[in-house]
Amino acid sequence: MSKDKRKYSSEIVDGVEQTPSRAMLRAVGFESEDFEKPQVGIASTWSMVTPCNMHIDKLAESAANGVNSVGSKAVIFNTITVSDGISMGTKGMRYSLVSREVIADSIETVVGGQGFDGLVTIGGCDKNMPACVMAMARLNRPSIFVYGGSIKPGSNRTDVVSVFEAVGKHSEGAISDIELLDIESSAIPGPGSCGGMYTANTMASAIEALGMSLPNSSAQEAVSESKILDSVSAGEAIMHLIEEDIKPRDIMTKGAFENAIAVVIALGGSTNAVLHLLAIAHEAKVDLSLDDFERIGKRTPVLADLRPSGNYLMSELIEIGGIVPLMKTMLERDLLDGKQMTVTGNTLEENLLKFDDYPRDQQIVSHIDKPIKPDSHLRILYGNLAPQGAVAKISGKEGLRFEGRAKVYNSEEDAMEGILSNQITEGDVLVIRYEGPRGAPGMREMLSPTSAIMGKGLGDKVAFLTDGRFSGGTHGFVVGHITPEAFDGGPIAFIQNGDLISIDAESNQINLDITEEEIFKRKDSWVCPVKDEEGGVLDKYRSLVTSASEGAVTTKK
């Protein structure tokens, strides 16, 4: 095998001086002929921490079989994961976004330290997926991402968000203890990522549109023969990338990121895609900003009727062909750049030609001339409340403008207590602050309070804003990622109960109805109530992390 194909591993295993390295590798299963093969790391996010990742060990083994079948040598290694759904609403959720950086760092560390020539990563939960691609971008070695796959529906088409919203219904007396237990016991039937167009399925779709996974990797159930085959195919495909020296930054260009943004919008995807695509672009050395989301959003319609704001589950989209037919339609209307390279070694356009269109009688994806919304549901807002930007998720079903009086809470726990004790009423703007990347620290998701609001029937009657972020399962009139965050003395820190707040998703404005002089007056008397962390990873994260408008990353430009 040419040394060029072993660009990195040859430094580890060639020559007399590397005899100890070869001796160690023989102990983990290397034969003499394996030292002449390119080495491919298989980064597995398997764990029993969460159903999203509990099956990924089998996918990693399948990918390794694919790698070994084409003349390379696979080496499986693991990294961590944190479950948003389990830690949601607790202090543990502070570690969720932090884990994205830890995972990216760990994959980079193993691949760099072991000298792998190529990399296959397999992710199945909200943060380990962007983390895998961030590591690929940093390392810039031939790489492919495999999505772990979506979960099957629970009883009566329930999913994880059904459980969160049931908590609100229970507090209202709308369902009994027994009914709550029934939903708890049946909504999550086994392996796979949460079943709507929540963050995991959103990011899987974005990564596929970005060109970093094989066609339809984003649209296969976790427990399926197609997902096993996808893993094997990814392992086989890595050899072509190594031979042709096609690297992640050759694929992840500015045009590829624009494709990913457009697909996220068409699918009605999660606000977290903004945060994660900014972070991936940062690692790929691509200049991407909030303004790109606003620009692309003006021309891109929402087409898919998927949860949380729509009606259908990812499993139902899979049945009609996944996202490939959607991308074909978008390509025909010049909403995607088909000339972008992908991990197949072909362009996006060449990949899409091989697939059929959606069945004519399907109801999940609207005709492009009759969209659910003619422009993006992801709104980038500015104003005196968010001078550096904020991200709103407004489908239009809850209206395009909201004006109301502030009800202010300095933590998610305080807000949740207020919601369940009926402190929030129609017309309120619920404000949760000190939950940003540095304030929390960790920028917690707010699925528990937003789901409780929906469960209480207030979803279209109140607005909700925070310097934290929202789960992909969130719907309603919500604005997150407000920057500067409260911890850094952003205007959100100076809101008082009863202040009038206006949110306009047509003019993309979010404003606090007080004078500039009053804002400065309040700032002069402001004292940050958040205490320093007592060492550890959260303290390290707080000292390094950038704002949400920059992707909340911890590495330098």
Coordinates of C-alpha atoms in Angstrom, one line a residue:
M1 CA 0.0 0.0 0.0
S2 CA 1.3 3.5 -0.9
K3 CA 2.7 5.4 2.0
D4 CA 0.6 8.4 0.7
K5 CA -2.5 6.5 1.7
R6 CA -1.0 6.0 5.1
K7 CA -0.2 9.6 5.5
Y8 CA -0.5 9.5 9.3
S9 CA -0.4 5.9 10.4
S10 CA 3.0 5.3 8.7
E11 CA 4.5 7.6 11.3
I12 CA 3.1 5.4 14.0
V13 CA 4.0 1.9 12.6
D14 CA 6.8 2.1 10.1
G15 CA 10.5 1.5 10.9
V16 CA 12.6 -0.2 13.5
E17 CA 12.1 2.7 15.9
Q18 CA 8.3 2.0 15.9
T19 CA 8.6 -1.6 16.9
P20 CA 7.1 -0.9 20.4
S21 CA 4.0 0.6 18.6
R22 CA 3.6 -2.4 16.5
A23 CA 3.9 -4.7 19.5
M24 CA 1.1 -2.8 21.3
L25 CA -1.1 -3.0 18.2
R26 CA -0.6 -6.7 17.8
A27 CA -2.1 -7.1 21.2
V28 CA -5.3 -5.4 20.1
G29 CA -5.7 -7.6 17.0
F30 CA -3.3 -6.3 14.3
E31 CA -1.7 -8.8 12.0
S32 CA 1.6 -8.2 10.1
E33 CA -0.3 -7.2 6.9
D34 CA -2.4 -4.7 8.7
F35 CA 0.6 -2.4 9.2
E36 CA 0.6 -1.8 5.5
K37 CA -3.0 -0.7 5.4
P38 CA -4.5 2.7 6.0
Q39 CA -5.9 2.9 9.5
V40 CA -9.4 4.2 10.0
G41 CA -10.7 5.3 13.4
I42 CA -14.4 4.4 14.1
A43 CA -15.6 7.0 16.7
S44 CA -18.5 5.4 18.5
T45 CA -20.8 7.3 20.8
W46 CA -22.3 4.1 22.2
S47 CA -23.5 4.1 25.8
M48 CA -26.4 3.0 27.9
V49 CA -26.9 6.6 29.1
T50 CA -29.7 7.2 26.6
P51 CA -31.8 5.3 24.1
C52 CA -30.4 7.5 21.3
N53 CA -27.1 5.7 21.5
M54 CA -27.7 2.3 23.1
H55 CA -27.5 0.5 19.7
I56 CA -24.5 2.3 18.2
D57 CA -22.0 -0.4 19.2
K58 CA -23.6 -2.6 16.5
L59 CA -23.4 0.2 14.0
A60 CA -19.7 0.7 14.8
E61 CA -19.0 -2.9 14.3
S62 CA -20.8 -2.8 10.9
A63 CA -18.8 0.3 9.9
A64 CA -15.6 -1.5 10.9
N65 CA -16.6 -4.5 8.8
G66 CA -17.1 -2.1 5.8
V67 CA -13.7 -0.6 6.4
N68 CA -11.9 -3.9 6.7
S69 CA -13.6 -5.3 3.5
V70 CA -11.9 -2.6 1.3
G71 CA -8.3 -3.0 2.4
S72 CA -8.1 -0.7 5.4
K73 CA -7.8 -1.5 9.1
A74 CA -10.6 -0.3 11.4
V75 CA -10.0 0.7 15.0
I76 CA -13.1 1.3 17.1
F77 CA -12.9 3.8 20.0
N78 CA -15.5 5.5 22.2
T79 CA -16.4 8.9 23.4
I80 CA -19.0 10.2 25.9
T81 CA -22.6 11.4 25.5
V82 CA -25.0 13.3 27.7
S83 CA -28.8 12.8 27.4
D84 CA -30.7 16.1 27.0
G85 CA -34.0 14.3 27.6
I86 CA -32.9 12.8 30.9
S87 CA -31.1 15.9 32.3
M88 CA -33.7 18.3 31.0
G89 CA -35.0 20.7 33.7
T90 CA -32.2 19.9 36.1
K91 CA -28.7 21.3 36.8
G92 CA -27.4 18.4 34.9
M93 CA -28.6 20.0 31.7
R94 CA -25.7 22.5 32.1
Y95 CA -23.4 19.8 30.9
S96 CA -25.3 19.1 27.7
L97 CA -23.8 21.8 25.4
V98 CA -20.5 21.5 27.2
S99 CA -20.4 17.9 26.2
R100 CA -20.3 18.9 22.5
E101 CA -16.9 20.5 23.1
V102 CA -15.7 17.6 25.2
I103 CA -16.7 15.1 22.6
A104 CA -15.1 17.0 19.7
D105 CA -11.9 17.4 21.8
S106 CA -11.9 13.7 22.6
I107 CA -12.3 12.5 19.0
E108 CA -9.6 15.0 17.9
T109 CA -7.3 13.7 20.7
V110 CA -7.6 10.0 19.8
V111 CA -7.3 10.5 16.1
G112 CA -4.4 12.8 16.4
G113 CA -2.7 10.7 19.0
Q114 CA -3.2 7.3 17.2
G115 CA -2.4 8.6 13.7
F116 CA -5.5 7.4 11.9
D117 CA -5.6 8.1 8.2
G118 CA -9.4 8.3 8.0
L119 CA -12.3 8.6 10.4
V120 CA -15.9 7.4 10.5
T121 CA -18.0 8.9 13.3
I122 CA -21.4 7.6 14.5
G123 CA -23.6 9.9 16.4
G124 CA -27.2 9.6 17.6
C125 CA -28.0 12.4 20.1
D126 CA -28.2 16.2 19.9
K127 CA -24.7 17.2 20.9
N128 CA -22.5 14.2 19.9
M129 CA -23.7 14.7 16.3
P130 CA -22.3 18.2 15.7
A131 CA -19.4 17.3 17.9
C132 CA -18.4 14.5 15.5
V133 CA -18.5 16.9 12.5
M134 CA -16.6 19.6 14.4
A135 CA -13.8 17.1 15.1
M136 CA -13.8 16.0 11.5
A137 CA -13.4 19.7 10.4
R138 CA -10.6 20.3 12.9
L139 CA -8.6 17.2 11.9
N140 CA -9.3 17.6 8.2
R141 CA -8.6 14.0 7.4
P142 CA -10.9 11.8 5.1
S143 CA -14.0 11.4 7.1
I144 CA -17.7 10.3 7.0
F145 CA -20.5 10.7 9.5
V146 CA -23.2 8.0 10.1
Y147 CA -26.4 8.9 11.9
G148 CA -27.6 6.4 14.5
G149 CA -31.1 6.7 13.3
S150 CA -34.6 7.8 14.5
I151 CA -36.7 6.0 17.1
K152 CA -39.9 4.1 16.3
P153 CA -43.1 5.8 17.4
G154 CA -44.5 5.2 20.8
S155 CA -48.0 4.1 21.6
N156 CA -50.6 6.2 19.8
R157 CA -47.9 8.1 17.9
T158 CA -46.4 9.5 21.1
D159 CA -42.8 10.6 21.6
V160 CA -40.6 12.2 24.2
V161 CA -42.3 15.6 23.8
S162 CA -45.6 13.9 24.5
V163 CA -44.2 13.1 27.9
F164 CA -43.0 16.6 28.7
E165 CA -46.3 18.1 27.6
A166 CA -48.2 15.5 29.7
V167 CA -46.6 17.1 32.8
G168 CA -48.3 20.4 32.0
K169 CA -51.6 18.6 31.4
H170 CA -51.3 16.7 34.7
S171 CA -50.7 20.0 36.6
E172 CA -54.0 21.3 35.1
G173 CA -55.8 18.1 36.1
A174 CA -56.5 17.3 32.4
I175 CA -55.0 13.8 32.8
S176 CA -54.8 11.5 35.8
D177 CA -51.7 9.9 37.6
I178 CA -52.5 6.6 35.8
E179 CA -52.7 8.4 32.4
L180 CA -49.4 10.2 33.0
L181 CA -47.7 6.8 33.9
D182 CA -49.1 5.2 30.8
I183 CA -47.6 7.9 28.6
E184 CA -44.3 7.7 30.5
S185 CA -44.2 3.9 30.0
S186 CA -45.0 3.7 26.3
A187 CA -43.8 6.9 24.5
I188 CA -40.2 5.8 24.1
P189 CA -40.2 2.2 22.9
G190 CA -36.5 1.5 22.3
P191 CA -33.3 2.6 20.5
G192 CA -33.0 5.8 18.4
S193 CA -33.2 9.5 18.5
C194 CA -36.3 11.5 19.4
G195 CA -38.9 11.0 16.8
G196 CA -39.9 14.4 15.4
M197 CA -37.9 17.0 13.5
Y198 CA -36.2 17.8 16.8
T199 CA -32.5 18.6 17.1
A200 CA -31.1 15.1 16.4
N201 CA -33.1 14.6 13.2
T202 CA -32.5 18.2 12.2
M203 CA -28.8 17.9 12.6
A204 CA -28.7 14.5 10.8
S205 CA -30.5 16.2 7.8
A206 CA -28.2 19.2 8.0
I207 CA -25.1 17.0 8.0
E208 CA -26.4 15.0 5.0
A209 CA -27.2 18.3 3.1
L210 CA -23.7 19.5 4.1
G211 CA -22.3 16.5 2.2
M212 CA -20.7 14.7 5.2
S213 CA -22.9 11.6 5.2
L214 CA -24.2 9.2 2.6
P215 CA -27.5 9.9 0.9
N216 CA -30.5 9.2 3.2
S217 CA -28.3 8.4 6.2
S218 CA -30.5 10.9 8.0
A219 CA -33.7 9.1 7.2
Q220 CA -33.4 5.5 8.4
E221 CA -34.8 4.1 11.6
A222 CA -32.2 3.1 14.3
V223 CA -33.4 -0.5 14.4
S224 CA -33.5 -1.4 10.7
E225 CA -31.5 -3.3 8.1
S226 CA -31.1 0.0 6.1
K227 CA -29.2 1.5 9.0
I228 CA -26.8 -1.5 9.3
L229 CA -26.2 -1.2 5.5
D230 CA -25.6 2.5 5.8
S231 CA -22.9 1.9 8.4
V232 CA -21.2 -0.8 6.2
S233 CA -21.4 1.5 3.2
A234 CA -19.8 4.3 5.1
G235 CA -17.0 2.1 6.1
E236 CA -16.5 1.0 2.5
A237 CA -16.7 4.6 1.2
I238 CA -13.9 5.9 3.4
M239 CA -11.3 4.1 1.2
H240 CA -12.2 6.2 -1.8
L241 CA -11.9 9.4 0.2
I242 CA -8.4 8.3 1.4
E243 CA -7.3 7.3 -2.1
E244 CA -8.5 10.6 -3.6
D245 CA -7.4 12.6 -0.5
I246 CA -10.9 14.2 -0.2
K247 CA -11.0 15.9 3.1
P248 CA -13.9 17.5 5.2
R249 CA -12.9 21.1 4.3
D250 CA -13.0 20.2 0.6
I251 CA -16.7 19.3 1.2
M252 CA -17.7 21.8 3.9
T253 CA -17.5 25.0 1.9
K254 CA -19.6 28.1 2.3
G255 CA -22.0 26.7 -0.4
A256 CA -22.4 23.5 1.5
F257 CA -23.4 25.3 4.6
E258 CA -25.9 27.3 2.7
N259 CA -27.4 24.0 1.4
A260 CA -27.6 22.7 5.0
I261 CA -29.3 25.9 6.2
A262 CA -31.9 25.7 3.4
V263 CA -32.7 22.1 4.1
V264 CA -33.1 22.8 7.9
I265 CA -35.6 25.5 7.0
A266 CA -37.6 23.4 4.5
L267 CA -37.9 20.7 7.2
G268 CA -39.0 23.2 9.9
G269 CA -36.0 22.2 11.9
S270 CA -34.6 23.1 15.4
T271 CA -33.2 26.4 16.4
N272 CA -30.2 24.4 17.7
A273 CA -29.2 24.0 14.1
V274 CA -28.2 27.7 14.1
L275 CA -25.9 27.2 17.1
H276 CA -24.4 23.9 15.8
L277 CA -23.9 25.0 12.1
L278 CA -22.1 28.1 13.3
A279 CA -19.8 26.0 15.5
I280 CA -19.1 23.5 12.7
A281 CA -18.3 26.3 10.3
H282 CA -16.0 27.8 12.9
E283 CA -14.0 24.6 13.0
A284 CA -14.1 24.3 9.2
K285 CA -12.7 27.8 8.8
V286 CA -15.8 29.0 6.9
D287 CA -17.2 32.5 7.5
L288 CA -20.8 31.8 8.6
S289 CA -22.9 34.2 10.6
L290 CA -26.5 34.8 11.8
D291 CA -27.0 37.1 8.7
D292 CA -26.5 34.1 6.4
F293 CA -29.5 32.4 8.1
E294 CA -31.6 35.5 7.6
R295 CA -30.5 35.9 4.0
I296 CA -31.2 32.2 3.1
G297 CA -34.4 32.3 5.1
K298 CA -35.9 35.0 2.9
R299 CA -35.9 32.7 -0.1
T300 CA -36.5 29.3 1.5
P301 CA -40.0 28.0 2.3
V302 CA -41.1 25.6 5.1
L303 CA -42.4 22.5 3.3
A304 CA -42.4 19.6 5.8
D305 CA -45.4 19.1 8.2
L306 CA -43.3 17.6 10.9
R307 CA -43.4 17.8 14.7
P308 CA -43.1 19.7 16.9
S309 CA -45.1 22.4 15.2
G310 CA -46.5 20.0 12.5
N311 CA -48.3 16.6 12.6
Y312 CA -45.9 13.9 11.4
L313 CA -43.0 11.9 12.8
M314 CA -39.6 11.2 11.3
S315 CA -40.6 7.5 10.9
E316 CA -43.4 8.6 8.6
L317 CA -41.1 10.8 6.5
I318 CA -38.8 7.8 6.2
E319 CA -41.7 5.7 4.8
I320 CA -42.1 8.1 1.8
G321 CA -38.4 8.4 1.0
G322 CA -36.7 10.6 3.6
I323 CA -35.2 14.0 2.7
V324 CA -33.6 13.1 -0.7
P325 CA -36.8 13.8 -2.7
L326 CA -37.2 17.1 -0.8
M327 CA -33.6 18.0 -1.8
K328 CA -34.3 17.0 -5.4
T329 CA -37.2 19.4 -5.5
M330 CA -35.2 22.2 -3.9
L331 CA -32.4 21.6 -6.4
E332 CA -34.8 21.9 -9.3
R333 CA -35.9 25.3 -7.9
D334 CA -32.3 26.6 -7.4
L335 CA -32.7 26.5 -3.6
L336 CA -29.7 24.2 -3.4
D337 CA -26.2 24.3 -5.0
G338 CA -25.9 20.9 -6.7
K339 CA -22.2 21.4 -7.5
Q340 CA -21.1 20.9 -4.0
M341 CA -18.8 17.8 -3.3
T342 CA -20.0 15.1 -0.9
V343 CA -18.5 12.1 0.8
T344 CA -19.5 9.8 -2.0
G345 CA -16.9 11.5 -4.2
N346 CA -19.8 12.8 -6.3
T347 CA -21.6 16.1 -6.2
L348 CA -24.9 16.6 -4.5
E349 CA -26.6 16.8 -7.9
E350 CA -25.1 13.5 -9.0
N351 CA -26.2 11.8 -5.8
L352 CA -29.8 13.0 -6.1
L353 CA -30.3 11.8 -9.6
K354 CA -30.3 8.2 -8.4
F355 CA -33.4 8.6 -6.3
D356 CA -37.2 8.7 -6.9
D357 CA -39.6 11.5 -6.1
Y358 CA -42.1 11.4 -3.3
P359 CA -45.3 9.4 -3.9
R360 CA -48.1 11.6 -5.3
D361 CA -50.5 11.0 -2.6
Q362 CA -48.2 11.8 0.4
Q363 CA -49.3 14.5 2.8
I364 CA -46.1 15.2 4.8
V365 CA -44.2 17.5 2.4
S366 CA -46.1 20.3 0.7
H367 CA -45.7 21.2 -2.9
I368 CA -43.1 23.9 -3.3
D369 CA -45.7 26.2 -4.8
K370 CA -48.0 25.7 -1.8
P371 CA -45.6 25.9 1.2
I372 CA -46.6 25.7 4.9
K373 CA -44.8 29.0 5.2
P374 CA -43.3 31.0 2.3
D375 CA -40.1 31.9 4.2
S376 CA -38.1 30.6 7.2
H377 CA -39.6 29.8 10.6
L378 CA -36.1 30.5 12.0
R379 CA -36.1 34.2 12.5
I380 CA -32.9 36.2 13.4
L381 CA -34.1 39.1 15.5
Y382 CA -32.3 42.3 16.5
G383 CA -33.3 45.3 18.6
N384 CA -32.5 47.0 21.9
L385 CA -33.2 43.7 23.7
A386 CA -30.8 41.7 21.5
P387 CA -28.3 44.0 19.9
Q388 CA -26.1 41.1 18.9
G389 CA -29.0 38.9 17.7
A390 CA -31.4 36.3 18.9
V391 CA -33.0 33.3 17.3
A392 CA -36.8 32.8 17.2
K393 CA -38.7 29.7 16.1
I394 CA -42.0 31.0 14.8
S395 CA -44.0 28.7 12.5
G396 CA -46.7 31.4 11.9
K397 CA -49.4 29.2 13.6
E398 CA -48.9 31.2 16.8
G399 CA -48.9 34.5 14.9
L400 CA -46.1 36.7 13.7
R401 CA -46.2 39.4 16.3
F402 CA -46.5 39.4 20.1
E403 CA -46.6 42.3 22.6
G404 CA -46.9 41.7 26.3
R405 CA -45.7 42.4 29.8
A406 CA -42.7 40.7 31.2
K407 CA -42.7 38.1 33.9
V408 CA -39.0 37.7 34.8
Y409 CA -37.2 34.7 36.3
N410 CA -33.5 34.3 37.0
S411 CA -33.4 30.6 36.5
E412 CA -35.3 27.8 34.7
E413 CA -36.3 26.2 38.1
D414 CA -37.9 29.5 39.3
A415 CA -39.7 29.8 36.0
M416 CA -41.0 26.2 36.1
E417 CA -42.3 26.7 39.6
G418 CA -44.1 29.9 38.3
I419 CA -45.7 28.1 35.4
L420 CA -46.9 25.1 37.4
S421 CA -48.3 27.5 40.2
N422 CA -50.3 29.5 37.5
Q423 CA -48.2 32.7 37.8
I424 CA -48.1 32.9 34.0
T425 CA -51.3 34.1 32.3
E426 CA -52.5 35.1 28.8
G427 CA -50.6 38.0 27.4
D428 CA -47.4 37.5 29.4
V429 CA -43.9 37.4 28.1
L430 CA -42.0 34.9 30.1
V431 CA -38.3 35.8 30.5
I432 CA -35.7 33.3 31.8
R433 CA -32.2 34.8 32.0
Y434 CA -28.8 33.8 33.3
E435 CA -29.1 30.6 31.3
G436 CA -26.7 31.6 28.5
P437 CA -23.4 29.8 27.6
R438 CA -21.5 31.7 30.4
G439 CA -24.4 32.4 32.8
A440 CA -25.7 28.9 33.3
P441 CA -22.9 28.0 32.5
G442 CA -23.8 25.7 29.6
M443 CA -26.8 27.3 28.0
R444 CA -29.5 24.9 29.1
E445 CA -32.4 23.9 26.9
M446 CA -35.9 24.9 28.0
L447 CA -38.1 22.0 27.0
S448 CA -39.6 21.5 30.4
P449 CA -41.1 25.0 30.8
T450 CA -42.2 25.3 27.2
S451 CA -43.8 21.9 27.3
A452 CA -45.5 22.8 30.5
I453 CA -46.9 26.0 28.9
M454 CA -48.2 23.9 25.9
G455 CA -49.7 21.4 28.3
K456 CA -51.5 24.2 30.1
G457 CA -53.0 25.4 26.8
L458 CA -51.0 28.7 26.8
G459 CA -48.9 27.9 23.7
D460 CA -50.4 30.6 21.5
K461 CA -51.3 33.0 24.4
V462 CA -47.8 33.8 25.8
A463 CA -44.4 34.5 24.5
F464 CA -41.2 33.1 25.9
L465 CA -37.7 34.5 25.7
T466 CA -34.3 33.5 27.1
D467 CA -30.6 33.8 26.7
G468 CA -30.6 30.1 27.0
R469 CA -31.8 27.8 24.2
F470 CA -34.7 25.6 23.2
S471 CA -35.0 21.9 22.6
G472 CA -35.8 20.9 19.0
G473 CA -39.1 19.7 20.6
T474 CA -40.1 23.2 21.5
H475 CA -42.9 25.0 19.8
G476 CA -44.9 28.2 20.5
F477 CA -43.8 31.8 20.3
V478 CA -40.3 31.4 21.6
V479 CA -37.1 33.5 21.3
G480 CA -33.7 32.2 22.5
H481 CA -30.0 32.8 22.1
I482 CA -30.5 36.4 23.1
T483 CA -27.1 38.1 23.0
P484 CA -25.3 39.6 24.8
E485 CA -26.5 37.3 27.6
A486 CA -27.5 38.5 31.0
F487 CA -24.3 37.2 32.6
D488 CA -22.3 39.6 30.4
G489 CA -24.6 42.5 31.2
G490 CA -26.8 42.3 28.1
P491 CA -30.1 44.2 28.1
I492 CA -32.0 41.0 29.1
A493 CA -30.4 41.4 32.5
F494 CA -32.2 44.8 33.0
I495 CA -35.8 43.7 32.2
Q496 CA -38.2 44.3 35.1
N497 CA -41.6 42.7 35.8
G498 CA -44.3 44.6 33.9
D499 CA -42.0 46.0 31.2
L500 CA -43.6 46.0 27.8
I501 CA -41.8 43.8 25.2
S502 CA -42.6 43.5 21.5
I503 CA -41.5 40.7 19.2
D504 CA -42.1 41.1 15.5
A505 CA -41.2 38.2 13.2
E506 CA -41.9 40.1 10.0
S507 CA -39.6 43.1 10.7
N508 CA -37.3 40.7 12.7
Q509 CA -37.3 43.0 15.8
I510 CA -37.3 42.4 19.5
N511 CA -37.5 45.4 21.7
L512 CA -37.9 46.5 25.3
D513 CA -40.2 49.5 25.6
I514 CA -38.1 51.7 27.8
T515 CA -35.7 54.6 26.9
E516 CA -32.0 54.2 26.3
E517 CA -31.4 56.4 29.3
E518 CA -33.5 54.0 31.5
I519 CA -31.5 51.0 30.2
F520 CA -28.2 52.7 31.1
K521 CA -29.7 53.7 34.5
R522 CA -30.6 50.1 35.3
K523 CA -27.2 48.9 34.1
D524 CA -25.4 51.2 36.5
S525 CA -27.2 49.7 39.4
W526 CA -27.0 46.1 38.1
V527 CA -25.1 43.4 40.1
C528 CA -24.8 40.0 38.5
P529 CA -26.4 37.4 40.8
V530 CA -24.6 34.4 39.4
K531 CA -21.8 32.9 41.5
D532 CA -18.6 31.5 40.1
E533 CA -18.3 27.8 39.7
E534 CA -16.1 25.8 42.0
G535 CA -13.6 24.6 39.4
G536 CA -14.2 21.7 37.1
V537 CA -15.3 21.5 33.5
L538 CA -18.1 24.1 33.9
D539 CA -15.7 26.7 35.2
K540 CA -13.3 25.9 32.3
Y541 CA -16.1 26.2 29.8
R542 CA -17.3 29.6 31.2
S543 CA -13.8 31.0 30.8
L544 CA -13.5 29.9 27.2
V545 CA -16.9 29.9 25.6
T546 CA -18.0 32.5 23.0
S547 CA -21.5 33.9 22.7
A548 CA -24.4 32.0 21.2
S549 CA -24.3 34.3 18.1
E550 CA -20.8 32.9 17.4
G551 CA -21.8 29.2 18.0
A552 CA -20.8 29.0 21.7
V553 CA -17.4 27.5 20.8
T554 CA -14.3 27.2 22.9
T555 CA -11.6 27.2 20.2
K556 CA -9.9 30.2 18.7
K557 CA -10.6 31.4 15.2

